[in-house]
Coordinates of C-alpha atoms and ligand atoms in Angstrom, one line a residue:
X1 CA -7.8 -30.1 -6.8
X2 CA -4.6 -29.1 -5.1
X3 CA -1.4 -29.6 -7.3
X4 CA 1.9 -30.9 -5.5
X5 CA 4.3 -27.9 -5.6
X6 CA 8.2 -27.9 -4.9
X7 CA 8.9 -26.0 -1.8
X8 CA 9.7 -22.5 -2.1
X9 CA 13.6 -21.8 -1.9
X10 CA 14.9 -20.8 1.5
X11 CA 15.0 -17.4 2.8
X12 CA 17.2 -16.0 5.0
X13 CA 16.6 -17.1 8.7
X14 CA 15.8 -13.3 9.7
X15 CA 13.8 -12.4 6.8
X16 CA 10.5 -11.0 7.9
X17 CA 7.5 -12.7 6.8
X18 CA 3.8 -10.8 7.3
X19 CA 0.6 -10.0 6.3
X20 CA -1.0 -6.5 5.7
X21 CA -4.3 -4.8 6.2
X22 CA -5.6 -1.1 6.3
X23 CA -8.0 0.5 8.8
X24 CA -10.5 1.7 6.4
X25 CA -10.9 -1.7 4.9
X26 CA -11.1 -3.7 7.8
X27 CA -11.9 -1.8 11.1
X28 CA -15.7 -0.8 10.8
X29 CA -17.0 1.0 13.9
X30 CA -17.4 4.1 12.1
X31 CA -19.3 5.7 14.4
X32 CA -16.8 5.5 17.4
X33 CA -14.2 7.8 15.2
X34 CA -14.3 11.2 13.2
X35 CA -15.6 10.9 9.6
X36 CA -12.9 10.7 6.7
X37 CA -12.9 11.2 3.2
X38 CA -13.6 7.5 2.5
X39 CA -17.0 8.0 4.4
X40 CA -18.1 10.9 2.8
X41 CA -17.1 9.5 -0.9
X42 CA -18.9 6.2 -0.2
X43 CA -22.1 8.0 0.7
X44 CA -22.8 9.3 -2.8
X45 CA -24.3 7.1 -4.9
X46 CA -22.3 5.5 -8.1
X47 CA -18.8 6.2 -6.3
X48 CA -18.6 2.4 -5.0
X49 CA -19.4 -0.6 -7.3
X50 CA -21.8 -2.5 -5.2
X51 CA -22.9 0.4 -3.2
X52 CA -21.6 -0.6 0.1
X53 CA -19.6 1.5 2.5
X54 CA -17.0 0.3 5.2
X55 CA -19.4 1.2 8.0
X56 CA -18.9 -2.4 9.6
X57 CA -16.3 -3.9 7.0
X58 CA -15.0 -6.8 8.9
X59 CA -15.9 -5.4 12.1
X60 CA -12.4 -5.7 13.3
X61 CA -12.3 -3.1 15.9
X62 CA -14.6 -5.7 17.7
X63 CA -12.9 -9.1 16.5
X64 CA -9.3 -8.0 16.4
X65 CA -8.3 -10.8 19.0
X66 CA -9.7 -13.6 16.8
X67 CA -7.8 -11.7 13.9
X68 CA -4.5 -11.5 15.6
X69 CA -5.1 -15.4 16.4
X70 CA -5.2 -15.8 12.9
X71 CA -1.9 -14.0 12.2
X72 CA -0.2 -16.0 15.2
X73 CA -1.6 -19.3 13.6
X74 CA -0.2 -18.5 10.4
X75 CA 3.2 -18.5 11.9
X76 CA 4.1 -15.0 10.1
X77 CA 6.5 -12.5 12.6
X78 CA 4.6 -9.1 11.6
X79 CA 1.6 -7.5 11.0
X80 CA 1.0 -4.5 8.9
X81 CA -2.0 -2.5 9.8
X82 CA -2.9 1.0 9.3
X83 CA -3.6 3.7 12.1
X84 CA -7.0 5.7 11.2
X85 CA -6.0 9.4 11.6
X86 CA -9.5 10.2 12.3
X87 CA -10.2 7.5 15.1
X88 CA -7.2 9.0 16.8
X89 CA -8.0 12.8 16.0
X90 CA -11.5 12.8 15.1
X91 CA -11.1 16.6 13.6
X92 CA -7.7 15.7 12.0
X93 CA -5.7 17.9 14.9
X94 CA -6.2 19.2 18.1
X95 CA -8.9 16.9 20.6
X96 CA -7.2 13.6 20.7
X97 CA -9.9 10.6 21.1
X98 CA -8.8 8.3 24.1
X99 CA -11.0 5.5 22.8
X100 CA -9.3 5.4 19.6
X101 CA -5.7 5.4 21.1
X102 CA -7.0 3.0 23.6
X103 CA -8.0 0.6 20.4
X104 CA -4.4 0.8 19.1
X105 CA -2.9 0.1 22.3
X106 CA -4.8 -3.1 23.0
X107 CA -4.2 -4.3 19.5
X108 CA -0.3 -3.6 19.8
X109 CA -0.6 -5.4 23.2
X110 CA -2.4 -8.5 21.7
X111 CA 0.1 -8.6 18.9
X112 CA 3.2 -8.7 21.2
X113 CA 1.8 -11.0 23.6
X114 CA 1.3 -13.2 20.4
X115 CA 5.0 -12.9 19.3
X116 CA 3.8 -10.8 16.3
X117 CA 5.8 -7.6 15.4
X118 CA 3.4 -4.7 14.9
X119 CA 4.2 -2.7 11.8
X120 CA 1.7 0.1 11.7
X121 CA 1.3 2.4 8.6
X122 CA 0.1 5.9 9.5
X123 CA -1.9 6.9 6.5
X124 CA -3.8 4.6 4.2
X125 CA -5.8 7.0 2.3
X126 CA -8.4 8.1 5.2
X127 CA -7.7 11.7 5.5
X128 CA -10.0 13.3 8.3
X129 CA -12.9 15.0 6.6
X130 CA -12.1 18.3 8.7
X131 CA -8.7 18.3 7.2
X132 CA -10.0 17.7 3.7
X133 CA -12.5 20.4 4.3
X134 CA -9.5 22.8 5.3
X135 CA -8.4 22.4 1.8
X136 CA -6.9 18.5 2.2
X137 CA -3.7 17.4 0.3
X138 CA -3.9 20.3 -1.7
X139 CA -2.6 22.7 0.9
X140 CA 0.6 22.5 2.5
X141 CA -0.8 22.8 6.1
X142 CA -2.0 19.0 5.9
X143 CA 1.7 17.9 6.1
X144 CA 2.2 19.5 9.3
X145 CA -1.1 18.3 10.8
X146 CA 0.0 14.8 9.9
X147 CA 3.4 15.1 11.4
X148 CA 1.4 16.4 14.6
X149 CA -0.5 12.9 14.6
X150 CA 2.3 11.2 13.9
X151 CA 3.8 12.3 16.9
X152 CA 0.6 11.4 19.2
X153 CA 0.4 8.0 17.7
X154 CA 4.1 7.3 18.5
X155 CA 4.2 9.0 22.0
X156 CA 1.2 6.0 22.6
X157 CA 2.4 2.7 21.2
X158 CA 6.0 3.8 20.4
X159 CA 7.5 1.8 23.3
X160 CA 6.2 -1.7 21.7
X161 CA 6.5 -0.8 17.8
X162 CA 9.7 -1.9 16.2
X163 CA 8.8 -0.8 12.6
X164 CA 6.9 2.3 11.2
X165 CA 5.3 3.0 7.8
X166 CA 4.5 6.7 7.1
X167 CA 2.3 6.6 4.0
X168 CA 0.8 3.8 2.0
X169 CA 1.2 4.4 -1.7
X170 CA 0.7 8.3 -2.2
X171 CA 1.1 7.4 -5.8
X172 CA -2.6 5.9 -5.9
X173 CA -3.9 8.7 -3.5
X174 CA -2.6 11.1 -5.9
X175 CA -3.5 9.5 -9.2
X176 CA -6.7 7.9 -8.2
X177 CA -8.2 10.3 -5.6
X178 CA -7.3 13.4 -6.8
X179 CA -6.4 13.3 -10.6
X180 CA -9.1 10.8 -11.6
X181 CA -11.5 10.8 -9.0
X182 CA -11.9 7.1 -8.9
X183 CA -11.0 7.5 -5.0
X184 CA -12.1 9.7 -2.3
X185 CA -11.7 12.5 -2.2
X186 CA -13.0 12.4 -6.0
X187 CA -10.9 15.0 -7.3
X188 CA -10.4 15.1 -11.2
X189 CA -7.4 17.6 -11.2
X190 CA -5.5 15.6 -13.6
X191 CA -1.8 17.2 -13.9
X192 CA -3.0 20.1 -11.4
X193 CA -2.9 17.3 -8.5
X194 CA 0.9 17.4 -8.5
X195 CA 0.7 19.7 -5.6
X196 CA -0.9 16.9 -3.7
X197 CA 2.0 14.5 -4.2
X198 CA 4.6 17.1 -3.0
X199 CA 2.2 17.8 0.0
X200 CA 2.1 13.8 0.6
X201 CA 5.9 13.4 0.5
X202 CA 6.4 16.6 2.6
X203 CA 4.1 15.0 5.3
X204 CA 6.2 11.9 5.2
X205 CA 9.3 14.0 5.6
X206 CA 7.9 15.7 8.6
X207 CA 6.5 12.4 10.1
X208 CA 10.1 10.8 9.8
X209 CA 11.2 13.7 11.9
X210 CA 8.5 13.5 14.5
X211 CA 8.9 9.9 14.6
X212 CA 12.9 10.1 15.4
X213 CA 12.1 13.0 17.7
X214 CA 9.6 10.5 19.7
X215 CA 12.8 8.1 19.8
X216 CA 11.3 5.1 17.6
X217 CA 13.3 4.0 14.8
X218 CA 13.4 1.5 11.8
X219 CA 11.1 3.9 9.5
X220 CA 9.9 3.4 6.0
X221 CA 7.5 3.9 3.6
X222 CA 5.1 1.7 1.3
X223 CA 5.3 2.9 -2.3
X224 CA 3.4 0.8 -5.3
X225 CA 5.8 0.3 -8.1
X226 CA 5.7 -1.9 -11.1
X227 CA 7.5 -2.3 -14.4
X228 CA 6.5 -0.2 -17.2
X229 CA 6.6 -2.0 -20.5
X230 CA 6.4 0.3 -23.8
X231 CA 3.6 -0.9 -26.3
X232 CA 6.2 -1.2 -29.2
X233 CA 9.5 0.0 -30.0
X234 CA 8.3 3.0 -31.8
X235 CA 9.5 6.3 -30.4
X236 CA 6.3 7.6 -29.3
X237 CA 5.2 4.3 -27.4
X238 CA 8.5 4.6 -25.5
X239 CA 8.0 8.3 -24.7
X240 CA 4.8 7.6 -23.4
X241 CA 5.9 4.4 -21.3
X242 CA 9.0 6.7 -20.1
X243 CA 6.5 9.5 -18.9
X244 CA 4.1 7.0 -17.0
X245 CA 7.6 5.2 -15.6
X246 CA 8.1 8.9 -14.0
X247 CA 4.7 9.2 -12.4
X248 CA 4.8 5.5 -11.1
X249 CA 8.3 4.4 -10.5
X250 CA 10.2 7.7 -10.0
X251 CA 7.9 10.6 -8.4
X252 CA 7.7 9.3 -5.2
X253 CA 11.0 7.6 -5.0
X254 CA 13.7 9.8 -6.7
X255 CA 12.9 12.6 -4.3
X256 CA 13.1 10.2 -1.0
X257 CA 16.3 8.6 -2.2
X258 CA 18.1 11.1 -4.2
X259 CA 16.8 14.5 -2.9
X260 CA 15.6 15.3 -6.3
X261 CA 12.6 15.3 -8.6
X262 CA 12.7 13.8 -12.0
X263 CA 13.2 16.9 -14.4
X264 CA 9.9 16.9 -15.8
X265 CA 8.1 16.9 -12.4
X266 CA 10.1 19.8 -11.7
X267 CA 9.0 21.6 -14.5
X268 CA 5.4 20.6 -13.7
X269 CA 5.2 21.9 -10.6
X270 CA 6.5 25.3 -11.7
X271 CA 7.0 28.0 -8.9
X272 CA 4.4 26.5 -6.9
X273 CA 6.4 25.5 -4.2
X274 CA 7.8 28.3 -2.4
X275 CA 11.3 26.6 -1.1
X276 CA 11.7 23.5 -3.1
X277 CA 15.3 22.8 -1.8
X278 CA 14.3 23.0 1.9
X279 CA 11.5 20.8 1.2
X280 CA 13.7 18.4 -0.7
X281 CA 15.9 18.3 2.1
X282 CA 13.3 17.2 4.5
X283 CA 11.6 14.7 1.9
X284 CA 14.9 13.1 2.2
X285 CA 15.6 12.5 5.6
X286 CA 17.5 8.9 5.5
X287 CA 15.1 6.0 5.6
X288 CA 15.8 2.7 7.4
X289 CA 14.0 0.7 4.7
X290 CA 11.9 1.4 1.7
X291 CA 8.7 -0.5 1.2
X292 CA 7.5 -1.8 -2.5
X293 CA 4.1 -2.6 -3.1
X294 CA 3.5 -4.9 -6.1
X295 CA 0.8 -6.4 -8.1
X296 CA 1.4 -6.3 -11.9
X297 CA 3.4 -4.7 -14.5
X298 CA 1.8 -2.0 -17.0
X299 CA 2.0 -1.9 -20.7
X300 CA 1.8 1.7 -22.0
X301 CA 1.7 3.1 -25.3
X302 CA 1.2 6.9 -26.8
X303 CA -2.4 8.1 -26.8
X304 CA -4.5 6.5 -29.2
X305 CA -5.3 9.2 -31.8
X306 CA -9.2 10.1 -32.3
X307 CA -10.7 8.1 -29.4
X308 CA -12.3 9.7 -26.6
X309 CA -11.9 8.5 -23.0
X310 CA -10.4 4.7 -22.6
X311 CA -11.7 2.2 -20.3
X312 CA -8.6 0.6 -18.2
X313 CA -9.3 -1.7 -15.4
X314 CA -12.5 0.3 -14.3
X315 CA -10.9 3.4 -14.9
X316 CA -11.8 6.2 -17.3
X317 CA -8.9 7.9 -18.7
X318 CA -9.6 11.3 -20.4
X319 CA -8.3 11.3 -23.8
X320 CA -5.8 14.4 -22.9
X321 CA -3.2 12.3 -20.8
X322 CA 0.1 11.8 -22.8
X323 CA 0.0 7.9 -22.7
X324 CA -2.7 5.2 -22.9
X325 CA -2.3 1.8 -20.8
X326 CA -2.5 -1.3 -22.9
X327 CA -3.5 -5.1 -22.1
X328 CA -0.8 -7.3 -21.3
X329 CA -1.8 -10.4 -23.4
X330 CA -1.6 -14.1 -22.9
X331 CA -1.2 -14.0 -19.3
X332 CA -3.9 -15.2 -16.8
X333 CA -5.9 -12.5 -15.1
X334 CA -6.8 -12.2 -11.4
X335 CA -10.6 -11.8 -10.9
X336 CA -9.7 -8.1 -10.8
X337 CA -8.4 -8.7 -14.4
X338 CA -4.8 -7.6 -13.5
X339 CA -2.4 -9.8 -15.4
X340 CA -0.2 -12.4 -13.3
X341 CA 3.5 -11.9 -14.2
X342 CA 5.5 -12.9 -11.5
X343 CA 8.9 -12.1 -13.1
X344 CA 8.2 -8.6 -13.4
X345 CA 8.9 -8.6 -9.7
X346 CA 12.2 -9.4 -10.2
X347 CA 12.9 -6.9 -13.0
X348 CA 11.3 -4.2 -10.9
X349 CA 13.8 -5.2 -8.0
X350 CA 16.8 -5.3 -10.4
X351 CA 15.7 -1.8 -12.1
X352 CA 15.8 -0.1 -8.3
X353 CA 18.8 -1.6 -7.7
X354 CA 20.2 -0.5 -10.7
X355 CA 18.8 2.8 -10.7
X356 CA 19.7 4.0 -7.0
X357 CA 22.7 1.7 -6.5
X358 CA 24.2 2.0 -3.1
X359 CA 21.7 4.9 -1.8
X360 CA 19.0 2.1 -2.2
X361 CA 17.9 1.5 1.5
X362 CA 17.0 -2.0 2.3
X363 CA 14.1 -3.1 0.7
X364 CA 10.6 -4.9 2.2
X365 CA 7.8 -6.1 -0.2
X366 CA 5.2 -4.3 1.9
X367 CA 2.1 -5.6 -0.3
X368 CA 1.7 -8.3 -2.9
X369 CA -1.3 -10.3 -3.6
X370 CA -4.4 -11.0 -5.7
X371 CA -8.1 -11.0 -5.9
X372 CA -9.8 -14.6 -6.5
X373 CA -13.1 -16.1 -5.6
X374 CA -13.6 -19.1 -3.2
X375 CA -12.0 -21.1 -0.4
X376 CA -9.9 -23.6 -2.6
X377 CA -8.0 -20.8 -4.1
X378 CA -5.4 -22.7 -5.7
X379 CA -5.0 -19.6 -8.2
X380 CA -3.6 -17.3 -4.9
X381 CA -1.5 -20.0 -4.3
X382 CA -0.1 -20.5 -7.7
X383 CA 0.3 -16.2 -7.3
X384 CA 2.0 -16.1 -4.2
X385 CA 4.2 -19.2 -4.9
X386 CA 5.5 -17.4 -8.4
X387 CA 5.9 -14.3 -6.8
X388 CA 8.1 -15.6 -3.9
X389 CA 10.4 -17.3 -6.3
X390 CA 10.6 -13.8 -8.5
X391 CA 11.4 -12.3 -5.0
X392 CA 14.1 -15.1 -4.1
X393 CA 15.5 -14.5 -7.6
X394 CA 16.4 -11.1 -7.1
X395 CA 17.8 -11.5 -3.7
X396 CA 20.4 -14.1 -5.2
X397 CA 21.2 -11.6 -7.6
X398 CA 22.0 -9.2 -4.7
X399 CA 18.9 -7.1 -4.3
X400 CA 18.9 -6.5 -0.5
X401 CA 15.5 -7.5 0.5
X402 CA 14.4 -8.0 4.1
X403 CA 10.7 -9.0 4.1
X404 CA 7.5 -9.7 2.3
X405 CA 3.8 -9.1 3.2
X406 CA 0.9 -10.5 1.8
X407 CA -2.1 -8.4 1.0
X408 CA -4.3 -9.3 2.6
X409 CA -4.9 -11.2 5.9
X410 CA -8.5 -11.0 5.6
X411 CA -11.1 -10.3 2.4
X412 CA -12.1 -6.7 3.0
X413 CA -13.7 -3.6 1.6
X414 CA -11.8 -3.0 -1.5
X415 CA -12.2 0.7 -2.1
X416 CA -14.4 1.7 -5.3
X417 CA -14.8 -2.0 -5.8
X418 CA -16.6 -2.3 -2.5
X419 CA -16.8 -5.7 -1.1
X420 CA -16.8 -7.7 -4.4
X421 CA -13.0 -8.1 -4.8
X422 CA -11.4 -10.7 -2.1
X423 CA -8.0 -10.5 -1.7
X424 CA -7.8 -12.4 1.8
X425 CA -5.9 -15.4 2.8
X426 CA -8.8 -15.7 5.1
X427 CA -12.5 -15.6 3.7
X428 CA -14.9 -13.3 5.6
X429 CA -18.6 -14.0 5.4
X430 CA -20.0 -10.5 5.6
X431 CA -23.5 -11.6 7.0
X432 CA -22.0 -13.3 10.0
X433 CA -18.5 -12.1 10.5
X434 CA -17.4 -15.9 10.0
X435 CA -13.7 -15.9 9.1
X436 CA -12.3 -19.0 7.3
X437 CA -8.7 -19.7 6.4
X438 CA -8.7 -20.8 2.6
X439 CA -6.4 -23.1 1.0
X440 CA -3.8 -20.7 0.5
X441 CA -3.6 -19.6 4.3
X442 CA -3.0 -23.4 4.9
X443 CA -0.3 -23.4 2.2
X444 CA 1.7 -20.3 3.3
X445 CA 1.5 -21.8 7.0
X446 CA 3.0 -25.0 5.5
X447 CA 5.7 -23.2 3.5
X448 CA 6.5 -20.8 6.7
X449 CA 7.0 -24.0 8.6
X450 CA 9.3 -25.5 6.0
X451 CA 11.5 -22.3 6.2
X452 CA 12.5 -23.4 9.8
X453 CA 12.6 -21.6 13.1
X454 CA 12.7 -17.7 13.1
X455 CA 14.1 -15.3 15.6
X456 CA 11.6 -14.3 18.7
X457 CA 10.0 -11.2 17.8
X458 CA 11.9 -9.2 20.5
X459 CA 15.1 -9.9 18.7
X460 CA 14.9 -6.3 17.2
Ligands
GBH501 C1 -3.3 -1.4 -2.9 O1 -3.2 -0.4 -4.0 C2 -4.1 -0.8 -1.7 O2 -2.7 -0.3 -0.9 C3 -4.7 -1.8 -0.9 O3 -5.4 -0.9 -0.1 C4 -5.7 -2.5 -1.8 O4 -6.5 -3.1 -1.3 C5 -4.6 -3.6 -2.5 O5 -3.7 -2.6 -3.5 C6 -5.4 -4.1 -3.8 O6 -6.0 -3.3 -4.6 O7 -5.6 -2.2 -14.2 O8 -4.1 -4.5 -14.6 O9 -2.5 -2.1 -14.5 C7 -2.9 -1.2 -5.3 C8 -2.6 -0.6 -6.5 C9 -2.4 0.0 -8.8 C10 -2.6 -2.3 -8.2 C11 -3.3 0.0 -10.0 C12 -3.3 -2.3 -9.5 C13 -3.6 -1.5 -11.7 C14 -4.0 -2.8 -12.2 N1 -3.0 -0.7 -7.7 N2 -3.2 -1.4 -10.4 S1 -3.9 -3.0 -14.1

């Protein structure tokens, strides 16, 4: 049963509404590109919950016209997708795949013809396997390979792309991919994964330079953030929460925005980076905007004494971490088990504004969404409605937010969960590849109409 909701508050007339996806999660056509770390990772039994791979996923490479039509009919002004590095450069550098570049060229043309702004992300975790075999993000050279790739993409589609994202969630890629091994490339290095964070940030800075040199503008990044709540007022819980906050909310933003790492990170990096100051200068090249992916807040306390590994949201956390996540009680949970706490988005945005003041670039919410089953997804509508109100509240309080992107357009390959978690506004039947808009798609379309006419896509 659909509930009647008050319409959303009015957002600015030039506010950028969009939907997000990523290459590995939707494209399929895996045999038409070079292999990535995710292909290798999903080939090993036990790494993906339902044993599936993304070899076909949403078959988007073949069905992109239908998907662009869904975006156009939804009435959003922008589409955030990612470019697959191994589709463009099958071995990560050197030889360019004409066929791969042709695909993004056609996708961008199709979006422009539909009046939808293309917003590509250059890296959404699918490192070319050849780059991984040469040391991956543990080696500095990967940052240079990435900038080379950024230049190739900008050269081909830069004339039609108004807005760029370098990296998606380097925090998750470091933590899940390299510290805990839950994502590809499956390394379990704990704090020895820190150089990965630095090389990802350096790659971002070098890519900003490459994009500017190619003459394209309006560059941002998509970082995951969320408020960290201490489990109690006890000093050890607050200390643990502060440390987790550094990892999630400062490690990948302080250096970009202030040009410095938090002190504890500088200590942990030790002497491992030869010329840290020069790198920080590259990393902090000015950004036009800053993207935030928000899903949920996290409650964190001191490690629980005498326990072995703790299970947290499907993750086995080793006991030697200096913090332990705790459940947030009394909130509805998504199908993934994540608590639904819309006001945490207001809190997060206000905290960012307070922390960085005038140095904070304009913000864009580059991902927000939830996993639920079913076509009549009233719970997804409630989630999006709540978060959009929370966002509006932060804007009313003076935080400069320019856009909002729903994760995701389509149900897709949800990493270590396989195809078992559905984040789409549009349902995908993986047996037939049939797309069916869910109730949330109709709801959002209605709300966007209620927001009044938008400026045309070529307005800047
Ligand atoms: C994003 O990452 C990714 O960019 C995207 O590819 C992915 O499909 C999407 O989100 C959905 O997962 O255990 O309650 O504390 C998500 C980042 C970090 C959000 C971990 C959820 C843990 C939830 N996630 N966080 S909880």
